Coordinates of C-alpha atoms and ligand atoms in Angstrom, one line a residue:
M1 CA 40.1 220.8 -171.6
S2 CA 43.8 220.5 -170.7
T3 CA 46.2 218.9 -173.1
Q4 CA 47.8 215.5 -172.6
P5 CA 51.4 215.6 -171.7
S6 CA 53.4 214.4 -174.7
S7 CA 56.6 213.1 -173.3
P8 CA 56.9 210.0 -171.2
R9 CA 60.3 211.1 -169.8
T10 CA 59.8 212.1 -166.2
T11 CA 62.5 212.5 -163.6
I12 CA 62.4 213.1 -159.9
F13 CA 65.5 214.8 -158.5
G14 CA 67.2 213.7 -161.8
F15 CA 66.3 210.0 -161.4
S16 CA 63.7 208.2 -163.5
P17 CA 60.7 206.8 -161.4
L18 CA 61.8 203.3 -162.5
V19 CA 65.3 203.8 -161.0
L20 CA 63.8 205.3 -157.8
L21 CA 61.4 202.4 -157.4
T22 CA 64.2 199.9 -158.1
L23 CA 66.1 201.3 -155.2
A24 CA 63.1 202.1 -152.9
Y25 CA 61.6 198.6 -152.6
P26 CA 64.8 196.7 -151.7
L27 CA 65.6 199.5 -149.3
T28 CA 62.2 199.1 -147.7
L29 CA 62.7 195.4 -147.3
A30 CA 66.2 196.0 -145.9
L31 CA 64.9 198.6 -143.4
G32 CA 62.2 196.3 -142.2
S33 CA 64.6 193.4 -141.8
L34 CA 67.1 195.6 -139.9
Y35 CA 64.4 197.0 -137.6
S36 CA 63.2 193.4 -136.9
L37 CA 66.6 192.8 -135.2
T38 CA 65.5 195.2 -132.4
I39 CA 62.5 193.0 -131.6
P40 CA 63.0 191.7 -128.0
A41 CA 63.5 187.9 -127.4
S42 CA 60.3 188.0 -125.4
S43 CA 58.4 188.2 -128.7
P44 CA 59.8 185.1 -130.4
Y45 CA 59.4 184.5 -134.2
N46 CA 57.7 181.3 -135.2
A47 CA 59.0 180.1 -138.6
L48 CA 56.1 177.8 -139.0
T49 CA 53.4 180.5 -138.8
Q50 CA 55.9 183.0 -140.3
S51 CA 54.9 185.4 -137.6
H52 CA 55.2 186.3 -133.9
D53 CA 52.8 184.7 -131.4
P54 CA 49.8 187.1 -131.3
A55 CA 49.9 187.0 -127.4
T56 CA 53.4 188.5 -127.4
A57 CA 53.3 190.3 -130.7
P58 CA 55.7 193.3 -130.7
S59 CA 53.2 195.6 -132.5
Y60 CA 49.6 195.7 -133.7
F61 CA 51.0 195.4 -137.2
A62 CA 52.8 192.2 -136.2
R63 CA 49.4 190.5 -135.9
K64 CA 48.0 188.7 -138.9
D65 CA 44.5 189.8 -137.8
N66 CA 45.4 193.5 -138.0
L67 CA 42.5 195.3 -139.8
I68 CA 44.6 196.7 -142.7
N69 CA 45.9 193.2 -143.4
I70 CA 42.4 191.7 -143.4
Y71 CA 40.5 194.4 -145.3
F72 CA 43.3 195.8 -147.5
V73 CA 46.1 193.4 -148.3
K74 CA 44.1 190.2 -148.3
R75 CA 41.7 191.9 -150.8
G76 CA 44.6 193.7 -152.4
W77 CA 43.9 193.1 -156.0
F78 CA 40.4 194.4 -155.7
W79 CA 41.8 197.7 -154.2
F80 CA 44.5 198.0 -156.8
T81 CA 42.0 197.4 -159.6
L82 CA 39.6 200.0 -158.1
A83 CA 42.4 202.6 -157.7
L84 CA 43.6 202.1 -161.3
F85 CA 40.1 202.2 -162.6
V86 CA 39.3 205.5 -160.7
F87 CA 42.6 206.9 -161.9
Q88 CA 42.0 206.0 -165.6
Y89 CA 38.4 207.2 -165.4
Y90 CA 39.5 210.7 -164.2
Q91 CA 42.4 210.7 -166.6
H92 CA 40.1 210.0 -169.5
Y93 CA 37.6 212.6 -168.2
V94 CA 40.1 215.4 -167.4
H95 CA 42.5 214.9 -170.3
T96 CA 42.0 214.4 -174.0
P97 CA 40.2 211.0 -174.4
S98 CA 42.2 208.5 -176.3
T99 CA 40.8 205.1 -176.9
R100 CA 44.2 203.7 -177.9
R101 CA 45.9 204.9 -174.6
L102 CA 43.0 203.5 -172.6
A103 CA 43.2 200.1 -174.4
Q104 CA 47.0 200.0 -173.8
A105 CA 46.4 200.8 -170.1
A106 CA 43.7 198.1 -169.9
T107 CA 46.2 195.6 -171.6
R108 CA 48.9 196.5 -169.0
Y109 CA 46.3 195.8 -166.2
A110 CA 45.3 192.5 -167.9
V111 CA 49.0 191.4 -168.0
A112 CA 49.5 192.2 -164.3
T113 CA 46.2 190.5 -163.4
A114 CA 47.2 187.4 -165.3
V115 CA 50.5 187.2 -163.5
W116 CA 48.9 187.9 -160.1
I117 CA 46.5 185.0 -160.7
L118 CA 49.3 182.6 -161.9
I119 CA 51.6 183.5 -158.9
T120 CA 49.1 183.6 -156.1
Q121 CA 45.8 182.0 -157.0
W122 CA 45.8 179.4 -159.8
A123 CA 48.3 178.2 -162.4
F124 CA 46.4 175.5 -164.3
G125 CA 46.2 173.8 -160.9
P126 CA 48.0 175.0 -157.8
A127 CA 49.4 178.6 -157.9
I128 CA 53.1 179.1 -158.6
V129 CA 53.8 180.0 -154.9
D130 CA 52.3 176.6 -154.0
R131 CA 54.2 174.7 -156.8
T132 CA 57.5 176.3 -155.7
F133 CA 56.8 175.4 -152.1
A134 CA 56.2 171.8 -153.0
A135 CA 59.0 171.6 -155.5
S136 CA 61.5 172.9 -152.8
G137 CA 60.6 170.1 -150.4
G138 CA 57.5 171.5 -148.7
L139 CA 54.5 169.3 -147.8
C140 CA 51.3 169.4 -145.8
D141 CA 52.0 168.1 -142.3
L142 CA 48.9 166.9 -140.7
S143 CA 50.6 165.4 -137.6
A144 CA 49.0 167.9 -135.2
R145 CA 45.6 166.9 -136.4
A146 CA 46.6 163.3 -136.6
A147 CA 47.7 163.4 -132.9
V148 CA 44.2 164.6 -132.0
E149 CA 42.7 161.9 -134.1
E150 CA 44.9 159.3 -132.7
A151 CA 43.8 160.2 -129.2
R152 CA 40.2 160.1 -130.3
T153 CA 40.3 156.9 -132.4
D154 CA 43.1 155.2 -130.5
N155 CA 44.3 154.1 -133.9
A156 CA 47.9 155.1 -134.5
A157 CA 48.0 153.5 -138.0
V158 CA 45.1 155.6 -139.2
A159 CA 46.6 158.7 -137.7
A160 CA 50.0 158.1 -139.2
G161 CA 48.4 157.9 -142.6
K162 CA 47.1 161.4 -142.2
K163 CA 50.6 162.9 -141.9
V164 CA 51.0 163.7 -145.5
E165 CA 48.2 163.7 -147.9
G166 CA 47.8 164.8 -151.5
I167 CA 47.2 168.4 -150.5
V168 CA 48.9 170.7 -152.9
T169 CA 48.1 174.2 -151.8
G170 CA 48.8 176.2 -148.6
A171 CA 45.2 177.2 -148.3
G172 CA 44.0 173.6 -148.7
C173 CA 46.5 172.5 -146.1
R174 CA 45.4 175.1 -143.5
A175 CA 41.8 174.3 -144.2
A176 CA 42.6 170.6 -143.5
G177 CA 44.1 171.7 -140.1
G178 CA 47.7 170.9 -141.2
A179 CA 50.9 172.9 -141.3
W180 CA 52.4 173.8 -144.7
R181 CA 56.1 173.2 -143.9
G182 CA 59.5 172.5 -145.2
G183 CA 59.6 174.4 -148.5
H184 CA 60.5 177.8 -149.8
D185 CA 57.5 180.1 -149.4
I186 CA 57.7 183.1 -151.8
S187 CA 56.2 186.0 -149.9
G188 CA 52.8 186.6 -151.5
H189 CA 52.4 189.8 -149.5
V190 CA 55.7 191.2 -150.8
F191 CA 54.9 190.2 -154.4
L192 CA 51.4 191.6 -154.3
L193 CA 52.3 194.9 -152.5
I194 CA 55.2 195.7 -154.8
L195 CA 53.4 194.8 -158.0
G196 CA 50.3 196.8 -157.0
S197 CA 52.0 199.9 -155.6
G198 CA 54.6 199.8 -158.4
M199 CA 51.9 199.8 -161.0
L200 CA 50.1 202.7 -159.3
V201 CA 53.2 204.8 -159.0
L202 CA 54.4 204.1 -162.6
E203 CA 51.0 204.7 -164.1
T204 CA 50.5 208.0 -162.3
V205 CA 54.0 209.5 -162.0
P206 CA 54.1 211.2 -165.4
F207 CA 51.0 213.1 -164.5
V208 CA 51.8 213.7 -160.8
Q209 CA 54.9 215.7 -161.6
R210 CA 53.2 217.9 -164.2
R211 CA 50.2 218.6 -162.0
W212 CA 51.6 218.4 -158.4
N213 CA 49.4 221.3 -157.2
N214 CA 46.4 220.2 -159.3
M215 CA 46.0 216.5 -159.0
H216 CA 42.6 215.0 -159.7
I217 CA 40.9 212.7 -157.3
G218 CA 41.9 209.6 -159.3
T219 CA 45.6 210.4 -159.0
K220 CA 45.2 211.0 -155.2
A221 CA 43.3 207.7 -154.8
A222 CA 46.1 205.9 -156.7
L223 CA 48.9 207.5 -154.7
G224 CA 47.0 207.0 -151.4
T225 CA 46.6 203.3 -152.2
A226 CA 50.3 203.1 -153.1
A227 CA 51.3 204.8 -149.8
L228 CA 49.2 202.4 -147.7
S229 CA 50.8 199.5 -149.7
W230 CA 54.2 200.8 -148.9
W231 CA 53.4 200.9 -145.2
M232 CA 52.2 197.3 -145.2
L233 CA 55.2 196.3 -147.2
L234 CA 57.4 197.8 -144.4
M235 CA 55.3 195.9 -141.8
T236 CA 55.7 192.6 -143.7
A237 CA 59.4 193.2 -144.0
T238 CA 59.6 193.9 -140.3
Y239 CA 57.4 191.3 -138.8
F240 CA 57.0 188.4 -141.2
H241 CA 59.0 185.9 -143.3
T242 CA 62.7 185.3 -143.7
W243 CA 64.8 187.7 -145.8
F244 CA 65.1 185.1 -148.6
E245 CA 61.3 184.7 -148.9
K246 CA 61.0 188.5 -149.1
L247 CA 63.7 188.6 -151.8
T248 CA 62.0 186.1 -154.0
G249 CA 58.7 188.0 -153.6
L250 CA 60.5 191.1 -154.8
V251 CA 62.2 189.4 -157.7
V252 CA 58.9 188.0 -159.1
A253 CA 57.2 191.4 -158.7
F254 CA 60.2 193.3 -160.3
T255 CA 60.2 190.8 -163.3
T256 CA 56.5 191.5 -163.9
L257 CA 57.0 195.3 -163.6
G258 CA 59.9 195.0 -166.0
V259 CA 57.8 193.3 -168.6
M260 CA 55.1 196.0 -168.2
Y261 CA 57.2 199.1 -168.1
I262 CA 60.8 198.4 -169.4
L263 CA 60.1 196.0 -172.2
P264 CA 58.0 198.5 -174.1
K265 CA 60.9 200.9 -174.1
E266 CA 63.1 198.3 -175.7
I267 CA 60.9 196.4 -178.1
E268 CA 58.7 198.4 -180.5
A269 CA 56.2 195.5 -181.0
V270 CA 55.6 195.3 -177.2
K271 CA 55.3 199.1 -177.1
Q272 CA 52.5 199.0 -179.7
V273 CA 50.5 196.6 -177.5
L274 CA 51.3 197.8 -173.9
G275 CA 52.1 201.5 -174.6
Q276 CA 53.7 203.5 -171.9
P277 CA 52.0 205.6 -169.2
G278 CA 52.1 209.3 -170.2
S279 CA 53.0 208.8 -173.8
Ligands
LIG1 C1 44.8 200.4 -166.3 C2 43.5 200.4 -165.5 C3 42.4 199.7 -166.2 C4 41.5 199.2 -165.1 C5 40.2 198.6 -165.7 C6 39.6 197.7 -164.7 C7 38.1 197.7 -164.8 C8 37.5 197.2 -163.6 C9 36.2 197.7 -163.3 C10 35.8 198.1 -162.0 C11 36.6 198.0 -160.8 C12 36.0 197.5 -159.6 C13 35.9 196.0 -159.6 C14 37.1 195.3 -159.2 C15 37.1 193.8 -159.4 C16 38.4 193.2 -159.0 C17 38.3 191.7 -159.0 C18 39.2 191.3 -158.0 O1 40.4 191.4 -158.1 S1 38.5 190.5 -156.7 C19 39.8 189.7 -155.9 C20 40.1 190.2 -154.6 N1 41.0 189.3 -154.0 C21 42.2 189.7 -153.7 O2 42.6 190.8 -153.9 C22 43.0 188.6 -153.0 C23 44.4 189.2 -152.7 N2 45.1 188.2 -152.0 C24 46.1 187.6 -152.4 O3 46.6 187.8 -153.5 C25 46.8 186.6 -151.5 O4 45.9 186.3 -150.5 C26 48.1 187.1 -150.9 C27 49.1 187.5 -152.0 C28 47.7 188.4 -150.1 C29 48.8 186.1 -150.0 O5 47.9 185.3 -149.4 P1 48.3 184.5 -148.0 O6 47.2 183.5 -147.8 O7 49.7 183.9 -148.2 O8 48.4 185.5 -146.9
LIG2 N1 51.9 193.1 -143.2 C1 51.3 192.0 -142.7 N2 50.3 192.2 -141.8 C2 49.7 191.0 -141.3 N3 50.0 189.8 -141.7 C3 50.9 189.6 -142.6 C4 51.6 190.7 -143.2 N4 52.5 190.2 -144.1 C5 52.4 188.9 -144.1 N5 51.4 188.5 -143.2 C6 51.0 187.1 -142.9 O1 52.1 186.3 -143.0 C7 51.7 185.1 -143.7 C8 52.6 184.9 -144.9 O2 52.2 185.9 -145.9 P1 52.6 185.8 -147.4 O3 53.1 184.5 -147.8 O4 51.4 186.2 -148.1 O5 53.7 186.9 -147.5 C9 50.3 185.2 -144.0 O6 49.6 184.5 -143.0 P2 48.2 183.7 -143.2 O7 48.3 183.1 -144.6 O8 48.2 182.8 -142.1 O9 47.1 184.8 -143.2 C10 50.0 186.7 -144.0 O10 48.7 187.1 -143.6

């Protein structure tokens, strides 16, 4: 059985993985935003749908119904969980088992999962992305549906009453046939993809460098998932959202990664609970 690496200090070309990630993600967003400037005017961007019209989409990846979006990103937390689990399983199997290290890795995962839930799914009511959207002036506009209803019922008063209802989530609004408009929409894709891939890279990197030619399948699964996430992040940066919506997605993901991987370096009590990958 091989021994567990003892030092958490890992550098790539002299830089720590944290520094490299801190540079790589904003650069990826900037690259995508720059590339989007080359999209021809014949493929106009629709701010309401936050995308290009599928009929004139500039690329397969500019379509919301692209298969990687549907099966990978939209179920992203499942895939990140699976990749982390497979990685930890092989790590435990190949290296010296340590219940403490495993418990700390599970706690890091639990923190990330809790934040993911609060930001994108449910925060004691609407998720934080929905609350921020509403707090910044967004609302569910049901006028398109109301217009259809007006034509059907010939009752403008009833239809007008449908314009704004007590719908407090983007998903609820879309389900009601309305448009979630007017507010600031933190990019859920940018948040999810940076948090998930950042975790995968930071969990595996101490082992990747030491065993570059001899990586176990768990490490390969984790890095493969991170690579696919990076590609989808570039696609989101290129074809979807405004730069400010992407920036806020990045800030929320970086804050979470900071709590998980920087705070334990600074505060001993946090280190006891969360540990550090590779230590
Ligand atoms: C340190 C590692 C320890 C790991 C220990 C874990 C043990 C787990 C055991 C087995 C693993 C397999 C089982 C996995 C269960 C995972 C449960 C789930 O996460 S299911 C949820 C799947 N759903 C998603 O991933 C939804 C993702 N989507 C979103 O977050 C949003 O839709 C969006 C951010 C993409 C934005 O949405 P939009 O509507 O604005 O496009
Ligand atoms: N890389 C990508 N590929 C396909 N669709 C993407 C995408 N990035 C963002 N989108 C879509 O853009 C919209 C805003 O995304 P988000 O707020 O999560 O960043 C979502 O649309 P839908 O909610 O209509 O599916 C999402 O599916």
